[in-house]
Amino acid sequence: MNAILLQQHLRSATGTTVSTQTVRNRLHSVGLYARRPMVCVRLTSRQRRDRREWTTEHVKWRRNEWSNVLFSNESRFSVHPDNRCIFIRRERGSRNNTAFVLVYGGISIDGRTYLYIIQDGLLTARRYRDEILRPIVVPYAAAIGDDFILMDDNCRPHRANLVEDFLFEEGIVRMEWPACSPVDPIEHVWDALGRRVAGRQPLQNSPRTGKSSSGRVEQNTSTRE
């Protein structure tokens, strides 16, 4: 809610008229300031070069090669989302201090994993190995076969030594993904799901879903469709 709306609410509720600057001054006096959404940083020359090299390496891949890749990632959904087109009032140090749910999922050309809800805190390397890689990714890799490739991003839990060791022991090949890479295909899924969450609209023509005690949301009992 901006200063103009606060001014209007005050006038309608009490009949008192004050300037918008007075409203801003009072908000500032209690530590609430207008903030703009964060802006992405510009790519460096090295990041642009890495993008070109990755694209050159994969530009001739065909469907049969891409079908071996599982694009996976985590995403955070706010319980009270906003459209990032408005200012908000908050105290200093309270940035991103909102209720949210963290989920994991993966997609490939011929299938998908179930949606896993990461409960009780943030994702660590050990949790990534024990809750995601071992019960979700390893069976999915077995279903695809020896040519399976895992695509996950470069966040710290994904690149920890214990995760690298686990993937090596399981014989799982990981696709190199340059820093600040183009949008991972699964981000389109997160975008669609985020819009549904924001609008509180049920998915159309989808199977009945249910949440198990392990934190998963299942739509199909099979690993691949």
PDB file of C-alpha atoms in Angstrom:
ATOM      1  CA  MET A   1       0.000   0.000   0.000  1.00  0.00           C
ATOM      2  CA  ASN A   2       1.511   3.320  -1.057  1.00  0.00           C
ATOM      3  CA  ALA A   3       1.315   6.770   0.539  1.00  0.00           C
ATOM      4  CA  ILE A   4      -1.592   7.905  -1.656  1.00  0.00           C
ATOM      5  CA  LEU A   5      -3.769   4.956  -0.638  1.00  0.00           C
ATOM      6  CA  LEU A   6      -2.884   5.453   3.021  1.00  0.00           C
ATOM      7  CA  GLN A   7      -3.818   9.119   2.690  1.00  0.00           C
ATOM      8  CA  GLN A   8      -7.193   8.175   1.195  1.00  0.00           C
ATOM      9  CA  HIS A   9      -7.903   5.556   3.873  1.00  0.00           C
ATOM     10  CA  LEU A  10      -7.086   8.037   6.626  1.00  0.00           C
ATOM     11  CA  ARG A  11      -9.403  10.655   5.119  1.00  0.00           C
ATOM     12  CA  SER A  12     -12.295   8.202   4.685  1.00  0.00           C
ATOM     13  CA  ALA A  13     -11.877   6.733   8.179  1.00  0.00           C
ATOM     14  CA  THR A  14     -11.298   9.898  10.232  1.00  0.00           C
ATOM     15  CA  GLY A  15     -12.081  12.842   7.967  1.00  0.00           C
ATOM     16  CA  THR A  16      -8.529  14.100   8.474  1.00  0.00           C
ATOM     17  CA  THR A  17      -6.590  15.260   5.424  1.00  0.00           C
ATOM     18  CA  VAL A  18      -2.804  15.155   5.421  1.00  0.00           C
ATOM     19  CA  SER A  19      -0.287  15.380   2.605  1.00  0.00           C
ATOM     20  CA  THR A  20       1.324  12.296   1.106  1.00  0.00           C
ATOM     21  CA  GLN A  21       4.693  13.612   2.280  1.00  0.00           C
ATOM     22  CA  THR A  22       3.418  13.616   5.855  1.00  0.00           C
ATOM     23  CA  VAL A  23       2.376   9.989   5.405  1.00  0.00           C
ATOM     24  CA  ARG A  24       5.839   9.123   4.092  1.00  0.00           C
ATOM     25  CA  ASN A  25       7.526  10.974   6.953  1.00  0.00           C
ATOM     26  CA  ARG A  26       5.510   9.044   9.534  1.00  0.00           C
ATOM     27  CA  LEU A  27       6.327   5.743   7.825  1.00  0.00           C
ATOM     28  CA  HIS A  28      10.020   6.619   7.705  1.00  0.00           C
ATOM     29  CA  SER A  29       9.970   7.513  11.398  1.00  0.00           C
ATOM     30  CA  VAL A  30       9.076   3.895  12.255  1.00  0.00           C
ATOM     31  CA  GLY A  31      11.564   2.406   9.793  1.00  0.00           C
ATOM     32  CA  LEU A  32       9.305   1.627   6.817  1.00  0.00           C
ATOM     33  CA  TYR A  33      10.628   2.596   3.390  1.00  0.00           C
ATOM     34  CA  ALA A  34       9.484   2.029  -0.195  1.00  0.00           C
ATOM     35  CA  ARG A  35      11.558  -0.608  -1.996  1.00  0.00           C
ATOM     36  CA  ARG A  36      11.862  -1.532  -5.638  1.00  0.00           C
ATOM     37  CA  PRO A  37      12.191  -5.176  -6.814  1.00  0.00           C
ATOM     38  CA  MET A  38      15.722  -6.488  -7.208  1.00  0.00           C
ATOM     39  CA  VAL A  39      17.284  -6.185 -10.672  1.00  0.00           C
ATOM     40  CA  CYS A  40      19.436  -8.968 -12.139  1.00  0.00           C
ATOM     41  CA  VAL A  41      23.126  -8.251 -12.537  1.00  0.00           C
ATOM     42  CA  ARG A  42      24.659  -7.857 -15.976  1.00  0.00           C
ATOM     43  CA  LEU A  43      26.556 -10.793 -17.476  1.00  0.00           C
ATOM     44  CA  THR A  44      30.334 -10.610 -17.484  1.00  0.00           C
ATOM     45  CA  SER A  45      32.396 -11.338 -20.592  1.00  0.00           C
ATOM     46  CA  ARG A  46      33.350 -14.734 -19.151  1.00  0.00           C
ATOM     47  CA  GLN A  47      29.715 -15.642 -18.495  1.00  0.00           C
ATOM     48  CA  ARG A  48      28.777 -14.681 -22.048  1.00  0.00           C
ATOM     49  CA  ARG A  49      31.647 -16.788 -23.376  1.00  0.00           C
ATOM     50  CA  ASP A  50      30.575 -19.806 -21.283  1.00  0.00           C
ATOM     51  CA  ARG A  51      27.038 -19.465 -22.627  1.00  0.00           C
ATOM     52  CA  ARG A  52      28.264 -19.474 -26.217  1.00  0.00           C
ATOM     53  CA  GLU A  53      30.460 -22.527 -25.620  1.00  0.00           C
ATOM     54  CA  TRP A  54      27.619 -24.450 -23.987  1.00  0.00           C
ATOM     55  CA  THR A  55      25.260 -23.568 -26.845  1.00  0.00           C
ATOM     56  CA  THR A  56      27.803 -24.589 -29.477  1.00  0.00           C
ATOM     57  CA  GLU A  57      28.309 -27.937 -27.749  1.00  0.00           C
ATOM     58  CA  HIS A  58      24.593 -28.774 -27.588  1.00  0.00           C
ATOM     59  CA  VAL A  59      23.108 -27.029 -30.621  1.00  0.00           C
ATOM     60  CA  LYS A  60      23.100 -30.231 -32.707  1.00  0.00           C
ATOM     61  CA  TRP A  61      21.539 -32.457 -30.087  1.00  0.00           C
ATOM     62  CA  ARG A  62      18.413 -34.285 -31.241  1.00  0.00           C
ATOM     63  CA  ARG A  63      15.314 -35.423 -29.380  1.00  0.00           C
ATOM     64  CA  ASN A  64      16.787 -38.824 -28.496  1.00  0.00           C
ATOM     65  CA  GLU A  65      19.708 -37.106 -26.761  1.00  0.00           C
ATOM     66  CA  TRP A  66      17.629 -34.504 -24.921  1.00  0.00           C
ATOM     67  CA  SER A  67      15.202 -37.218 -23.791  1.00  0.00           C
ATOM     68  CA  ASN A  68      17.966 -38.580 -21.541  1.00  0.00           C
ATOM     69  CA  VAL A  69      18.200 -35.314 -19.591  1.00  0.00           C
ATOM     70  CA  LEU A  70      16.307 -34.687 -16.361  1.00  0.00           C
ATOM     71  CA  PHE A  71      15.948 -30.933 -15.801  1.00  0.00           C
ATOM     72  CA  SER A  72      15.515 -30.471 -12.072  1.00  0.00           C
ATOM     73  CA  ASN A  73      15.476 -27.653  -9.587  1.00  0.00           C
ATOM     74  CA  GLU A  74      13.901 -26.284  -6.433  1.00  0.00           C
ATOM     75  CA  SER A  75      11.480 -23.389  -6.311  1.00  0.00           C
ATOM     76  CA  ARG A  76      10.026 -21.288  -3.525  1.00  0.00           C
ATOM     77  CA  PHE A  77       6.389 -20.238  -3.512  1.00  0.00           C
ATOM     78  CA  SER A  78       5.206 -17.455  -1.246  1.00  0.00           C
ATOM     79  CA  VAL A  79       1.997 -17.949   0.682  1.00  0.00           C
ATOM     80  CA  HIS A  80       1.250 -14.258   0.129  1.00  0.00           C
ATOM     81  CA  PRO A  81       2.692 -13.433  -3.318  1.00  0.00           C
ATOM     82  CA  ASP A  82       2.696 -10.002  -4.940  1.00  0.00           C
ATOM     83  CA  ASN A  83       3.008  -8.947  -8.557  1.00  0.00           C
ATOM     84  CA  ARG A  84       6.234  -6.955  -7.980  1.00  0.00           C
ATOM     85  CA  CYS A  85       4.562  -3.885  -9.494  1.00  0.00           C
ATOM     86  CA  ILE A  86       3.928  -2.126  -6.191  1.00  0.00           C
ATOM     87  CA  PHE A  87       5.932  -0.754  -3.295  1.00  0.00           C
ATOM     88  CA  ILE A  88       5.716  -2.429   0.077  1.00  0.00           C
ATOM     89  CA  ARG A  89       6.402  -1.122   3.567  1.00  0.00           C
ATOM     90  CA  ARG A  90       8.729  -3.139   5.745  1.00  0.00           C
ATOM     91  CA  GLU A  91      11.237  -2.757   8.538  1.00  0.00           C
ATOM     92  CA  ARG A  92      14.963  -2.729   7.869  1.00  0.00           C
ATOM     93  CA  GLY A  93      16.417  -6.234   7.847  1.00  0.00           C
ATOM     94  CA  SER A  94      13.071  -7.899   7.099  1.00  0.00           C
ATOM     95  CA  ARG A  95      13.737  -8.495   3.405  1.00  0.00           C
ATOM     96  CA  ASN A  96      12.249 -11.767   2.091  1.00  0.00           C
ATOM     97  CA  ASN A  97      10.884 -12.507   5.557  1.00  0.00           C
ATOM     98  CA  THR A  98       7.661 -14.074   4.288  1.00  0.00           C
ATOM     99  CA  ALA A  99       5.896 -17.393   4.621  1.00  0.00           C
ATOM    100  CA  PHE A 100       6.817 -19.752   1.800  1.00  0.00           C
ATOM    101  CA  VAL A 101       6.960 -23.388   0.751  1.00  0.00           C
ATOM    102  CA  LEU A 102      10.035 -24.893  -0.932  1.00  0.00           C
ATOM    103  CA  VAL A 103       9.498 -27.687  -3.465  1.00  0.00           C
ATOM    104  CA  TYR A 104      11.616 -29.875  -5.752  1.00  0.00           C
ATOM    105  CA  GLY A 105      10.687 -31.304  -9.123  1.00  0.00           C
ATOM    106  CA  GLY A 106      12.187 -32.595 -12.345  1.00  0.00           C
ATOM    107  CA  ILE A 107      11.005 -32.922 -15.935  1.00  0.00           C
ATOM    108  CA  SER A 108      12.216 -34.650 -19.067  1.00  0.00           C
ATOM    109  CA  ILE A 109      10.778 -35.043 -22.555  1.00  0.00           C
ATOM    110  CA  ASP A 110       9.000 -38.292 -21.684  1.00  0.00           C
ATOM    111  CA  GLY A 111       8.137 -37.872 -18.024  1.00  0.00           C
ATOM    112  CA  ARG A 112       8.443 -36.077 -14.717  1.00  0.00           C
ATOM    113  CA  THR A 113       9.222 -36.711 -11.070  1.00  0.00           C
ATOM    114  CA  TYR A 114       6.664 -36.188  -8.356  1.00  0.00           C
ATOM    115  CA  LEU A 115       6.589 -32.818  -6.629  1.00  0.00           C
ATOM    116  CA  TYR A 116       8.493 -33.055  -3.360  1.00  0.00           C
ATOM    117  CA  ILE A 117       7.882 -30.564  -0.546  1.00  0.00           C
ATOM    118  CA  ILE A 118      11.071 -29.724   1.351  1.00  0.00           C
ATOM    119  CA  GLN A 119       9.927 -29.378   4.934  1.00  0.00           C
ATOM    120  CA  ASP A 120      11.465 -28.109   8.174  1.00  0.00           C
ATOM    121  CA  GLY A 121      14.035 -25.614   6.979  1.00  0.00           C
ATOM    122  CA  LEU A 122      16.235 -24.910   4.002  1.00  0.00           C
ATOM    123  CA  LEU A 123      17.841 -27.421   1.669  1.00  0.00           C
ATOM    124  CA  THR A 124      21.342 -28.584   2.622  1.00  0.00           C
ATOM    125  CA  ALA A 125      23.748 -30.824   0.719  1.00  0.00           C
ATOM    126  CA  ARG A 126      22.975 -33.765   3.007  1.00  0.00           C
ATOM    127  CA  ARG A 127      19.224 -33.284   2.619  1.00  0.00           C
ATOM    128  CA  TYR A 128      19.639 -32.929  -1.139  1.00  0.00           C
ATOM    129  CA  ARG A 129      21.404 -36.290  -1.242  1.00  0.00           C
ATOM    130  CA  ASP A 130      19.156 -38.137   1.215  1.00  0.00           C
ATOM    131  CA  GLU A 131      15.741 -36.670   0.352  1.00  0.00           C
ATOM    132  CA  ILE A 132      16.059 -35.957  -3.365  1.00  0.00           C
ATOM    133  CA  LEU A 133      18.927 -37.716  -5.119  1.00  0.00           C
ATOM    134  CA  ARG A 134      18.637 -41.128  -3.463  1.00  0.00           C
ATOM    135  CA  PRO A 135      14.824 -41.601  -3.452  1.00  0.00           C
ATOM    136  CA  ILE A 136      13.899 -39.565  -6.557  1.00  0.00           C
ATOM    137  CA  VAL A 137      16.769 -39.100  -9.016  1.00  0.00           C
ATOM    138  CA  VAL A 138      18.394 -42.535  -8.730  1.00  0.00           C
ATOM    139  CA  PRO A 139      15.172 -44.459  -9.598  1.00  0.00           C
ATOM    140  CA  TYR A 140      14.483 -42.011 -12.423  1.00  0.00           C
ATOM    141  CA  ALA A 141      17.986 -42.572 -13.791  1.00  0.00           C
ATOM    142  CA  ALA A 142      17.449 -46.335 -13.690  1.00  0.00           C
ATOM    143  CA  ALA A 143      14.219 -45.926 -15.674  1.00  0.00           C
ATOM    144  CA  ILE A 144      15.968 -43.940 -18.425  1.00  0.00           C
ATOM    145  CA  GLY A 145      19.065 -46.125 -18.626  1.00  0.00           C
ATOM    146  CA  ASP A 146      22.814 -45.753 -18.966  1.00  0.00           C
ATOM    147  CA  ASP A 147      22.566 -42.530 -20.995  1.00  0.00           C
ATOM    148  CA  PHE A 148      20.827 -40.626 -18.202  1.00  0.00           C
ATOM    149  CA  ILE A 149      22.052 -37.062 -17.579  1.00  0.00           C
ATOM    150  CA  LEU A 150      21.135 -34.940 -14.560  1.00  0.00           C
ATOM    151  CA  MET A 151      20.780 -31.192 -14.993  1.00  0.00           C
ATOM    152  CA  ASP A 152      20.727 -29.234 -11.750  1.00  0.00           C
ATOM    153  CA  ASP A 153      21.991 -25.726 -11.155  1.00  0.00           C
ATOM    154  CA  ASN A 154      25.122 -24.494  -9.406  1.00  0.00           C
ATOM    155  CA  CYS A 155      23.741 -23.681  -5.961  1.00  0.00           C
ATOM    156  CA  ARG A 156      25.941 -24.761  -3.058  1.00  0.00           C
ATOM    157  CA  PRO A 157      23.947 -27.810  -1.878  1.00  0.00           C
ATOM    158  CA  HIS A 158      24.080 -29.238  -5.418  1.00  0.00           C
ATOM    159  CA  ARG A 159      27.854 -28.807  -5.750  1.00  0.00           C
ATOM    160  CA  ALA A 160      28.997 -30.004  -2.334  1.00  0.00           C
ATOM    161  CA  ASN A 161      31.651 -32.733  -2.206  1.00  0.00           C
ATOM    162  CA  LEU A 162      29.330 -35.283  -0.609  1.00  0.00           C
ATOM    163  CA  VAL A 163      26.868 -34.774  -3.475  1.00  0.00           C
ATOM    164  CA  GLU A 164      29.632 -35.118  -6.073  1.00  0.00           C
ATOM    165  CA  ASP A 165      30.830 -38.316  -4.380  1.00  0.00           C
ATOM    166  CA  PHE A 166      27.317 -39.756  -4.276  1.00  0.00           C
ATOM    167  CA  LEU A 167      26.686 -39.100  -7.977  1.00  0.00           C
ATOM    168  CA  PHE A 168      30.045 -40.666  -8.846  1.00  0.00           C
ATOM    169  CA  GLU A 169      29.238 -43.781  -6.807  1.00  0.00           C
ATOM    170  CA  GLU A 170      25.838 -44.083  -8.504  1.00  0.00           C
ATOM    171  CA  GLY A 171      27.337 -43.563 -11.964  1.00  0.00           C
ATOM    172  CA  ILE A 172      25.142 -40.522 -12.650  1.00  0.00           C
ATOM    173  CA  VAL A 173      26.490 -38.042 -15.196  1.00  0.00           C
ATOM    174  CA  ARG A 174      25.786 -34.382 -14.565  1.00  0.00           C
ATOM    175  CA  MET A 175      25.352 -31.808 -17.319  1.00  0.00           C
ATOM    176  CA  GLU A 176      27.626 -28.810 -16.967  1.00  0.00           C
ATOM    177  CA  TRP A 177      25.525 -25.691 -16.522  1.00  0.00           C
ATOM    178  CA  PRO A 178      27.392 -22.354 -16.755  1.00  0.00           C
ATOM    179  CA  ALA A 179      26.780 -19.723 -14.101  1.00  0.00           C
ATOM    180  CA  CYS A 180      23.939 -17.296 -14.923  1.00  0.00           C
ATOM    181  CA  SER A 181      22.801 -19.652 -17.674  1.00  0.00           C
ATOM    182  CA  PRO A 182      19.656 -19.227 -19.771  1.00  0.00           C
ATOM    183  CA  VAL A 183      16.385 -20.260 -18.201  1.00  0.00           C
ATOM    184  CA  ASP A 184      16.214 -23.907 -17.193  1.00  0.00           C
ATOM    185  CA  PRO A 185      13.158 -25.465 -18.931  1.00  0.00           C
ATOM    186  CA  ILE A 186      11.655 -26.379 -15.568  1.00  0.00           C
ATOM    187  CA  GLU A 187      11.412 -22.674 -14.742  1.00  0.00           C
ATOM    188  CA  HIS A 188       8.447 -22.541 -17.130  1.00  0.00           C
ATOM    189  CA  VAL A 189       6.744 -25.161 -14.954  1.00  0.00           C
ATOM    190  CA  TRP A 190       7.470 -23.130 -11.824  1.00  0.00           C
ATOM    191  CA  ASP A 191       6.094 -20.024 -13.525  1.00  0.00           C
ATOM    192  CA  ALA A 192       2.828 -21.772 -14.420  1.00  0.00           C
ATOM    193  CA  LEU A 193       2.531 -23.285 -10.942  1.00  0.00           C
ATOM    194  CA  GLY A 194       3.307 -19.930  -9.345  1.00  0.00           C
ATOM    195  CA  ARG A 195       0.507 -18.293 -11.293  1.00  0.00           C
ATOM    196  CA  ARG A 196      -1.884 -20.999 -10.106  1.00  0.00           C
ATOM    197  CA  VAL A 197      -0.786 -20.537  -6.515  1.00  0.00           C
ATOM    198  CA  ALA A 198      -1.134 -16.765  -6.759  1.00  0.00           C
ATOM    199  CA  GLY A 199      -4.615 -17.084  -8.236  1.00  0.00           C
ATOM    200  CA  ARG A 200      -5.597 -19.948  -5.924  1.00  0.00           C
ATOM    201  CA  GLN A 201      -7.015 -21.756  -8.961  1.00  0.00           C
ATOM    202  CA  PRO A 202      -7.186 -25.578  -9.093  1.00  0.00           C
ATOM    203  CA  LEU A 203      -5.367 -27.259 -11.959  1.00  0.00           C
ATOM    204  CA  GLN A 204      -7.702 -28.176 -14.815  1.00  0.00           C
ATOM    205  CA  ASN A 205      -8.025 -31.768 -16.043  1.00  0.00           C
ATOM    206  CA  SER A 206      -5.407 -33.039 -13.604  1.00  0.00           C
ATOM    207  CA  PRO A 207      -5.510 -36.244 -11.538  1.00  0.00           C
ATOM    208  CA  ARG A 208      -6.526 -36.014  -7.936  1.00  0.00           C
ATOM    209  CA  THR A 209      -3.504 -35.165  -5.823  1.00  0.00           C
ATOM    210  CA  GLY A 210      -2.607 -36.034  -2.278  1.00  0.00           C
ATOM    211  CA  LYS A 211       0.256 -35.385   0.099  1.00  0.00           C
ATOM    212  CA  SER A 212       1.931 -38.319   1.805  1.00  0.00           C
ATOM    213  CA  SER A 213       3.727 -38.293   5.129  1.00  0.00           C
ATOM    214  CA  SER A 214       7.099 -38.116   3.337  1.00  0.00           C
ATOM    215  CA  GLY A 215       6.282 -34.676   1.998  1.00  0.00           C
ATOM    216  CA  ARG A 216       5.637 -35.631  -1.610  1.00  0.00           C
ATOM    217  CA  VAL A 217       2.702 -34.566  -3.734  1.00  0.00           C
ATOM    218  CA  GLU A 218       1.939 -37.424  -6.085  1.00  0.00           C
ATOM    219  CA  GLN A 219       0.026 -37.351  -9.341  1.00  0.00           C
ATOM    220  CA  ASN A 220       1.184 -40.701 -10.636  1.00  0.00           C
ATOM    221  CA  THR A 221       2.661 -43.740  -8.941  1.00  0.00           C
ATOM    222  CA  SER A 222       5.109 -44.387 -11.760  1.00  0.00           C
ATOM    223  CA  THR A 223       8.432 -42.579 -12.102  1.00  0.00           C
ATOM    224  CA  ARG A 224       7.898 -41.814 -15.759  1.00  0.00           C
ATOM    225  CA  GLU A 225       4.743 -41.335 -17.764  1.00  0.00           C
TER     226      GLU A 225
END
